[in-house]
Every structure is written in C-alpha cells, then in structure tokens.
mmCIF file of C-alpha atoms in Angstrom:
data_model
loop_
_atom_site.group_PDB
_atom_site.id
_atom_site.type_symbol
_atom_site.label_atom_id
_atom_site.label_comp_id
_atom_site.label_asym_id
_atom_site.label_seq_id
_atom_site.Cartn_x
_atom_site.Cartn_y
_atom_site.Cartn_z
ATOM 1 C CA ALA A 1 20.969 211.742 12.658
ATOM 2 C CA GLN A 2 18.674 214.336 11.237
ATOM 3 C CA THR A 3 17.196 217.090 13.381
ATOM 4 C CA VAL A 4 14.543 219.723 12.809
ATOM 5 C CA THR A 5 14.519 222.997 14.732
ATOM 6 C CA GLN A 6 11.703 225.499 15.058
ATOM 7 C CA SER A 7 13.117 228.355 17.087
ATOM 8 C CA GLN A 8 9.886 230.329 17.474
ATOM 9 C CA PRO A 9 7.596 228.764 20.112
ATOM 10 C CA GLU A 10 4.932 231.365 19.434
ATOM 11 C CA MET A 11 4.172 234.001 16.819
ATOM 12 C CA SER A 12 1.408 236.557 16.405
ATOM 13 C CA VAL A 13 0.111 238.210 13.266
ATOM 14 C CA GLN A 14 -2.585 240.734 12.575
ATOM 15 C CA GLU A 15 -5.425 239.549 10.403
ATOM 16 C CA ALA A 16 -4.710 240.187 6.674
ATOM 17 C CA GLU A 17 -0.991 240.629 7.344
ATOM 18 C CA THR A 18 1.878 238.324 6.408
ATOM 19 C CA VAL A 19 3.861 236.131 8.773
ATOM 20 C CA THR A 20 6.875 233.872 8.309
ATOM 21 C CA LEU A 21 7.545 230.794 10.427
ATOM 22 C CA SER A 22 11.105 229.518 10.602
ATOM 23 C CA CYS A 23 12.411 225.989 10.315
ATOM 24 C CA THR A 24 15.962 224.756 10.031
ATOM 25 C CA TYR A 25 17.153 221.200 9.725
ATOM 26 C CA ASP A 26 20.358 219.270 9.817
ATOM 27 C CA THR A 27 21.113 216.378 7.476
ATOM 28 C CA SER A 28 23.949 214.902 5.504
ATOM 29 C CA GLU A 29 21.590 213.599 2.828
ATOM 30 C CA SER A 30 21.093 215.307 -0.503
ATOM 31 C CA ASP A 31 17.610 214.045 -1.285
ATOM 32 C CA TYR A 32 14.711 214.407 1.110
ATOM 33 C CA TYR A 33 11.254 215.861 1.573
ATOM 34 C CA LEU A 34 10.135 218.724 3.774
ATOM 35 C CA PHE A 35 6.628 219.391 5.016
ATOM 36 C CA TRP A 36 4.621 221.914 6.957
ATOM 37 C CA TYR A 37 1.634 220.616 8.880
ATOM 38 C CA LYS A 38 -0.997 222.623 10.706
ATOM 39 C CA GLN A 39 -2.660 221.415 13.894
ATOM 40 C CA PRO A 40 -5.696 223.549 14.828
ATOM 41 C CA PRO A 41 -7.472 223.250 18.207
ATOM 42 C CA SER A 42 -9.301 220.172 16.883
ATOM 43 C CA ARG A 43 -5.827 218.530 16.861
ATOM 44 C CA GLN A 44 -6.317 217.132 13.359
ATOM 45 C CA MET A 45 -2.981 217.325 11.556
ATOM 46 C CA ILE A 46 -3.447 218.941 8.156
ATOM 47 C CA LEU A 47 -0.847 219.048 5.398
ATOM 48 C CA VAL A 48 -0.145 222.652 4.442
ATOM 49 C CA ILE A 49 2.643 222.341 1.919
ATOM 50 C CA ARG A 50 5.491 220.057 0.889
ATOM 51 C CA GLN A 51 8.794 220.475 -0.880
ATOM 52 C CA GLU A 52 11.036 217.977 -2.613
ATOM 53 C CA ALA A 53 14.671 218.834 -1.993
ATOM 54 C CA TYR A 54 15.679 218.206 -5.603
ATOM 55 C CA LYS A 55 13.307 220.938 -6.776
ATOM 56 C CA GLN A 56 14.813 224.390 -6.730
ATOM 57 C CA GLN A 57 11.479 226.113 -7.164
ATOM 58 C CA ASN A 58 9.752 227.025 -3.923
ATOM 59 C CA ALA A 59 6.420 225.312 -3.352
ATOM 60 C CA THR A 60 3.267 227.427 -3.224
ATOM 61 C CA GLU A 61 -0.287 226.573 -2.172
ATOM 62 C CA ASN A 62 -2.640 229.542 -2.396
ATOM 63 C CA ARG A 63 -1.735 231.868 0.504
ATOM 64 C CA PHE A 64 1.035 229.558 1.725
ATOM 65 C CA SER A 65 4.514 229.529 0.277
ATOM 66 C CA VAL A 66 7.925 228.362 1.383
ATOM 67 C CA ASN A 67 11.404 229.782 1.152
ATOM 68 C CA PHE A 68 13.578 226.712 0.694
ATOM 69 C CA GLN A 69 17.281 227.413 1.048
ATOM 70 C CA LYS A 70 18.989 224.050 0.611
ATOM 71 C CA ALA A 71 22.535 225.208 1.267
ATOM 72 C CA ALA A 72 21.460 226.962 4.439
ATOM 73 C CA LYS A 73 19.179 224.035 5.390
ATOM 74 C CA SER A 74 16.318 226.404 5.940
ATOM 75 C CA PHE A 75 12.638 225.877 5.130
ATOM 76 C CA SER A 76 10.459 228.796 6.227
ATOM 77 C CA LEU A 77 6.703 229.066 5.729
ATOM 78 C CA LYS A 78 5.117 232.339 4.654
ATOM 79 C CA ILE A 79 1.421 232.890 5.238
ATOM 80 C CA SER A 80 -0.021 235.801 3.314
ATOM 81 C CA ASP A 81 -3.297 237.590 4.050
ATOM 82 C CA SER A 82 -3.570 235.800 7.396
ATOM 83 C CA GLN A 83 -7.020 234.668 8.419
ATOM 84 C CA LEU A 84 -8.469 233.814 11.822
ATOM 85 C CA GLY A 85 -8.666 230.188 10.698
ATOM 86 C CA ASP A 86 -4.895 230.084 10.311
ATOM 87 C CA ALA A 87 -4.489 230.124 14.086
ATOM 88 C CA ALA A 88 -2.932 226.782 14.979
ATOM 89 C CA MET A 89 0.256 224.932 15.846
ATOM 90 C CA TYR A 90 2.502 224.578 12.840
ATOM 91 C CA PHE A 91 4.973 221.725 12.609
ATOM 92 C CA CYS A 92 7.869 221.425 10.231
ATOM 93 C CA ALA A 93 8.829 217.861 9.258
ATOM 94 C CA TYR A 94 11.682 216.138 7.433
ATOM 95 C CA ARG A 95 11.638 212.808 5.641
ATOM 96 C CA SER A 96 14.534 211.042 4.028
ATOM 97 C CA ALA A 97 14.143 210.093 0.383
ATOM 98 C CA MET A 98 16.478 207.126 0.697
ATOM 99 C CA THR A 99 14.807 204.007 -0.683
ATOM 100 C CA SER A 100 16.174 202.013 2.215
ATOM 101 C CA GLY A 101 14.693 204.474 4.672
ATOM 102 C CA THR A 102 11.907 203.882 7.120
ATOM 103 C CA TYR A 103 9.628 206.596 5.739
ATOM 104 C CA LYS A 104 9.292 208.148 9.159
ATOM 105 C CA TYR A 105 9.090 211.874 9.734
ATOM 106 C CA ILE A 106 11.247 213.923 12.026
ATOM 107 C CA PHE A 107 9.163 216.732 13.488
ATOM 108 C CA GLY A 108 10.158 220.062 14.898
ATOM 109 C CA THR A 109 8.790 221.245 18.228
ATOM 110 C CA GLY A 110 6.166 223.431 16.631
ATOM 111 C CA THR A 111 5.252 227.118 16.479
ATOM 112 C CA ARG A 112 1.966 228.352 17.851
ATOM 113 C CA LEU A 113 0.492 231.009 15.564
ATOM 114 C CA LYS A 114 -2.010 233.483 16.938
ATOM 115 C CA VAL A 115 -4.024 235.619 14.537
ATOM 116 C CA LEU A 116 -5.248 238.902 15.961
ATOM 117 C CA ALA A 117 -8.498 240.397 14.739
ATOM 118 C CA GLY B 1 -8.714 211.753 -1.241
ATOM 119 C CA ALA B 2 -6.219 210.417 1.320
ATOM 120 C CA VAL B 3 -8.586 210.293 4.262
ATOM 121 C CA VAL B 4 -7.584 208.523 7.469
ATOM 122 C CA SER B 5 -10.057 207.753 10.215
ATOM 123 C CA GLN B 6 -9.525 206.775 13.823
ATOM 124 C CA HIS B 7 -11.878 205.130 16.244
ATOM 125 C CA PRO B 8 -12.729 205.873 18.955
ATOM 126 C CA SER B 9 -12.109 209.608 19.202
ATOM 127 C CA TRP B 10 -12.463 209.527 22.967
ATOM 128 C CA VAL B 11 -12.072 206.685 25.444
ATOM 129 C CA ILE B 12 -12.128 206.540 29.211
ATOM 130 C CA CYS B 13 -11.129 203.309 30.893
ATOM 131 C CA LYS B 14 -10.228 201.936 34.281
ATOM 132 C CA SER B 15 -6.663 201.228 35.246
ATOM 133 C CA GLY B 16 -5.654 197.690 34.319
ATOM 134 C CA THR B 17 -7.917 197.309 31.338
ATOM 135 C CA SER B 18 -6.873 197.170 27.681
ATOM 136 C CA VAL B 19 -7.946 199.626 25.023
ATOM 137 C CA LYS B 20 -7.895 199.151 21.261
ATOM 138 C CA ILE B 21 -7.633 202.058 18.837
ATOM 139 C CA GLU B 22 -8.304 201.578 15.136
ATOM 140 C CA CYS B 23 -6.747 203.481 12.260
ATOM 141 C CA ARG B 24 -8.205 203.123 8.775
ATOM 142 C CA SER B 25 -7.218 204.493 5.409
ATOM 143 C CA LEU B 26 -10.564 205.130 3.723
ATOM 144 C CA ASP B 27 -9.708 205.743 0.092
ATOM 145 C CA PHE B 28 -6.284 204.269 -0.435
ATOM 146 C CA GLN B 29 -4.212 201.274 0.533
ATOM 147 C CA ALA B 30 -1.555 201.942 3.113
ATOM 148 C CA THR B 31 1.300 199.482 3.399
ATOM 149 C CA THR B 32 2.814 201.647 6.107
ATOM 150 C CA MET B 33 1.073 203.355 8.991
ATOM 151 C CA PHE B 34 2.537 205.201 11.938
ATOM 152 C CA TRP B 35 1.464 205.618 15.539
ATOM 153 C CA TYR B 36 2.281 208.771 17.466
ATOM 154 C CA ARG B 37 1.726 209.993 20.972
ATOM 155 C CA GLN B 38 1.298 213.666 21.733
ATOM 156 C CA PHE B 39 1.468 215.279 25.142
ATOM 157 C CA PRO B 40 -0.198 218.660 25.720
ATOM 158 C CA LYS B 41 1.539 221.520 23.939
ATOM 159 C CA GLN B 42 4.259 219.224 22.633
ATOM 160 C CA SER B 43 5.241 217.785 19.311
ATOM 161 C CA LEU B 44 4.337 214.358 18.029
ATOM 162 C CA MET B 45 6.415 211.488 19.342
ATOM 163 C CA LEU B 46 6.674 208.525 16.989
ATOM 164 C CA MET B 47 5.918 205.301 18.808
ATOM 165 C CA ALA B 48 6.111 202.743 16.020
ATOM 166 C CA THR B 49 5.944 202.079 12.319
ATOM 167 C CA SER B 50 3.326 199.558 11.282
ATOM 168 C CA ASN B 51 3.867 197.551 8.126
ATOM 169 C CA GLU B 52 1.124 195.429 6.611
ATOM 170 C CA GLY B 53 1.754 191.744 7.085
ATOM 171 C CA SER B 54 4.830 192.101 9.248
ATOM 172 C CA LYS B 55 5.847 193.041 12.752
ATOM 173 C CA ALA B 56 5.827 196.677 13.750
ATOM 174 C CA THR B 57 9.060 198.562 14.285
ATOM 175 C CA TYR B 58 9.092 200.288 17.649
ATOM 176 C CA GLU B 59 11.032 203.403 18.542
ATOM 177 C CA GLN B 60 13.567 203.255 21.314
ATOM 178 C CA GLY B 61 11.955 203.393 24.720
ATOM 179 C CA VAL B 62 8.516 202.243 23.571
ATOM 180 C CA GLU B 63 7.417 198.977 25.171
ATOM 181 C CA LYS B 64 6.195 196.664 22.451
ATOM 182 C CA ASP B 65 4.387 194.421 24.941
ATOM 183 C CA LYS B 66 2.583 197.437 26.318
ATOM 184 C CA PHE B 67 1.581 198.927 22.986
ATOM 185 C CA LEU B 68 0.554 196.104 20.671
ATOM 186 C CA ILE B 69 0.281 196.994 17.009
ATOM 187 C CA ASN B 70 -1.396 194.893 14.354
ATOM 188 C CA HIS B 71 -1.562 195.790 10.674
ATOM 189 C CA ALA B 72 -3.582 192.912 9.287
ATOM 190 C CA SER B 73 -4.843 194.565 6.122
ATOM 191 C CA LEU B 74 -3.872 197.325 3.731
ATOM 192 C CA THR B 75 -6.471 199.653 5.229
ATOM 193 C CA LEU B 76 -6.418 198.901 8.948
ATOM 194 C CA SER B 77 -3.885 199.150 11.741
ATOM 195 C CA THR B 78 -4.735 198.775 15.408
ATOM 196 C CA LEU B 79 -2.978 199.937 18.559
ATOM 197 C CA THR B 80 -3.839 198.136 21.769
ATOM 198 C CA VAL B 81 -2.757 199.696 25.030
ATOM 199 C CA THR B 82 -2.533 196.728 27.372
ATOM 200 C CA SER B 83 -3.073 196.991 31.125
ATOM 201 C CA ALA B 84 -3.488 200.722 30.838
ATOM 202 C CA HIS B 85 -2.383 202.982 33.684
ATOM 203 C CA PRO B 86 -2.975 206.684 34.301
ATOM 204 C CA GLU B 87 0.427 207.556 32.842
ATOM 205 C CA ASP B 88 -0.766 206.118 29.518
ATOM 206 C CA SER B 89 -3.351 208.881 29.307
ATOM 207 C CA SER B 90 -2.507 210.869 26.220
ATOM 208 C CA PHE B 91 -3.521 211.816 22.703
ATOM 209 C CA TYR B 92 -2.727 209.079 20.188
ATOM 210 C CA ILE B 93 -2.529 209.871 16.481
ATOM 211 C CA CYS B 94 -2.097 207.547 13.546
ATOM 212 C CA SER B 95 -0.990 208.377 10.039
ATOM 213 C CA ALA B 96 -0.798 206.497 6.782
ATOM 214 C CA ARG B 97 1.769 206.832 4.061
ATOM 215 C CA VAL B 98 0.530 207.425 0.561
ATOM 216 C CA PRO B 99 3.073 205.585 -1.568
ATOM 217 C CA GLY B 100 4.806 207.231 -4.476
ATOM 218 C CA GLY B 101 5.246 210.895 -5.219
ATOM 219 C CA ALA B 102 6.267 212.988 -2.253
ATOM 220 C CA GLU B 103 5.595 210.175 0.182
ATOM 221 C CA THR B 104 3.191 212.251 2.209
ATOM 222 C CA GLN B 105 1.692 211.050 5.470
ATOM 223 C CA TYR B 106 -1.975 211.759 6.091
ATOM 224 C CA PHE B 107 -3.134 211.836 9.678
ATOM 225 C CA GLY B 108 -6.154 210.553 11.507
ATOM 226 C CA PRO B 109 -8.101 212.874 13.817
ATOM 227 C CA GLY B 110 -6.563 211.340 16.930
ATOM 228 C CA THR B 111 -7.831 209.464 19.967
ATOM 229 C CA ARG B 112 -7.865 210.932 23.440
ATOM 230 C CA LEU B 113 -7.295 208.261 26.089
ATOM 231 C CA LEU B 114 -7.994 208.878 29.748
ATOM 232 C CA VAL B 115 -7.120 206.128 32.187
ATOM 233 C CA LEU B 116 -8.693 206.465 35.615
#
C-alpha cells in the first residue's frame, strides 16, 4: 500500500524569504500523480501544484515549484517570496495512475506554515 | 472553472436527528465524488467514494448505514448522517474528480457539523 509522509509538522518563514516543505512517499507503481494542496484558516482546500510522475520536468506555478525526485520518492514544495497569505496547512497527496484504480488520494499528515512579518 | 459547492456550511442539530449535506460540481460533470472527514489539526480522512448511478464505496471502518451517500446525478452527491450523535461532530469535506488530464480533485468549502 502507498504511504505519504510529511515529516515537518510545522515550519516558519520570514516574509519575502523562501521555504521548502518536504514530502516523501512509498509506492511500487511507476505511474502516478502527486499534488500539493493548501488549507488556509477558512479550511477550503486549494490546489497549489501537481506533478505527473512520467514528467521529468519539475512543475512550477508562479512562486510555487516542486523538486520531484522519482528515484528517491521525494516531492518537496518550494515557496519563493513568501507572503502572509501563504500561511496555511499544506498537504501532500498521492494518486495512482492505474486505470483500474479508485482515483482516491492518499494524503500526508500536513505541515503548518507560519509566515512572519 | 472546477468549482465545487457544499451546503450547508454550518449545521447544528440535536442528537438522534439526521442531517443531509449536499455537494455540487458547478461547472463540470463529476462521475466520481469523495467524502472526507477532518478532525481539528489533522489530515483528511477519506470516508467513501461516490460514483454516479451506483453504490458508494466505503473505506474500512466507516459505517455505511450511518453515513448514507447518494450520487443521483453528475453534479450532485449527498451525505446523510443518520441518527447523529455528538461523536459525529466534525468537519466534512467533499471533492469532485475532474476526469482526464492529471485527474485532479477539486474540493468544496466544507461543512461543520455540531451535534448537541
């Protein structure tokens, strides 16, 4: 069975600085999807970025980028030029790409990011 | 695009009553929706996968007679908490799968349930 591990329960970053959130996963599959979701105090889950495992190029969305290391089964999220609005819980998620799969996500336990003014 | 709504956002009910929560995909058709439960400061716990026109698939440990799921159309899934008790108080979140591409799930804003 697949597992997703976020080893940092809480992180802090100074406004305008860069922070990296860690995520590792365990799977025997070769094709899958990885996601980072943000959950601010409103508790609305917001997609931050996604990565298809077959793509070697790291995904980037404005100030958010990932470092996808398939062999190491690592999927870290880098937030550049941190803003106060980035303060939230961040969840890493895995989804199998198998066509016979159930489409369900496996979530990590989350990392709470605090942004200091 | 890919907007998911949930109603109600807040509900308070008496112990023993049933509560229905609606999840709608507003701008796309969702053959698959998911229901999660989230306890304070914890991750999302998948309760069940809801497929349009068929029975929901429940995760291990989730009582299907307690949490009734109906997915009668391509844009609406409902979760009914039957005979609610205080221990059912929680934050319930739905999501809908956008088919094709990266198979992304988009989430509703959640429903906070308080059972007195």
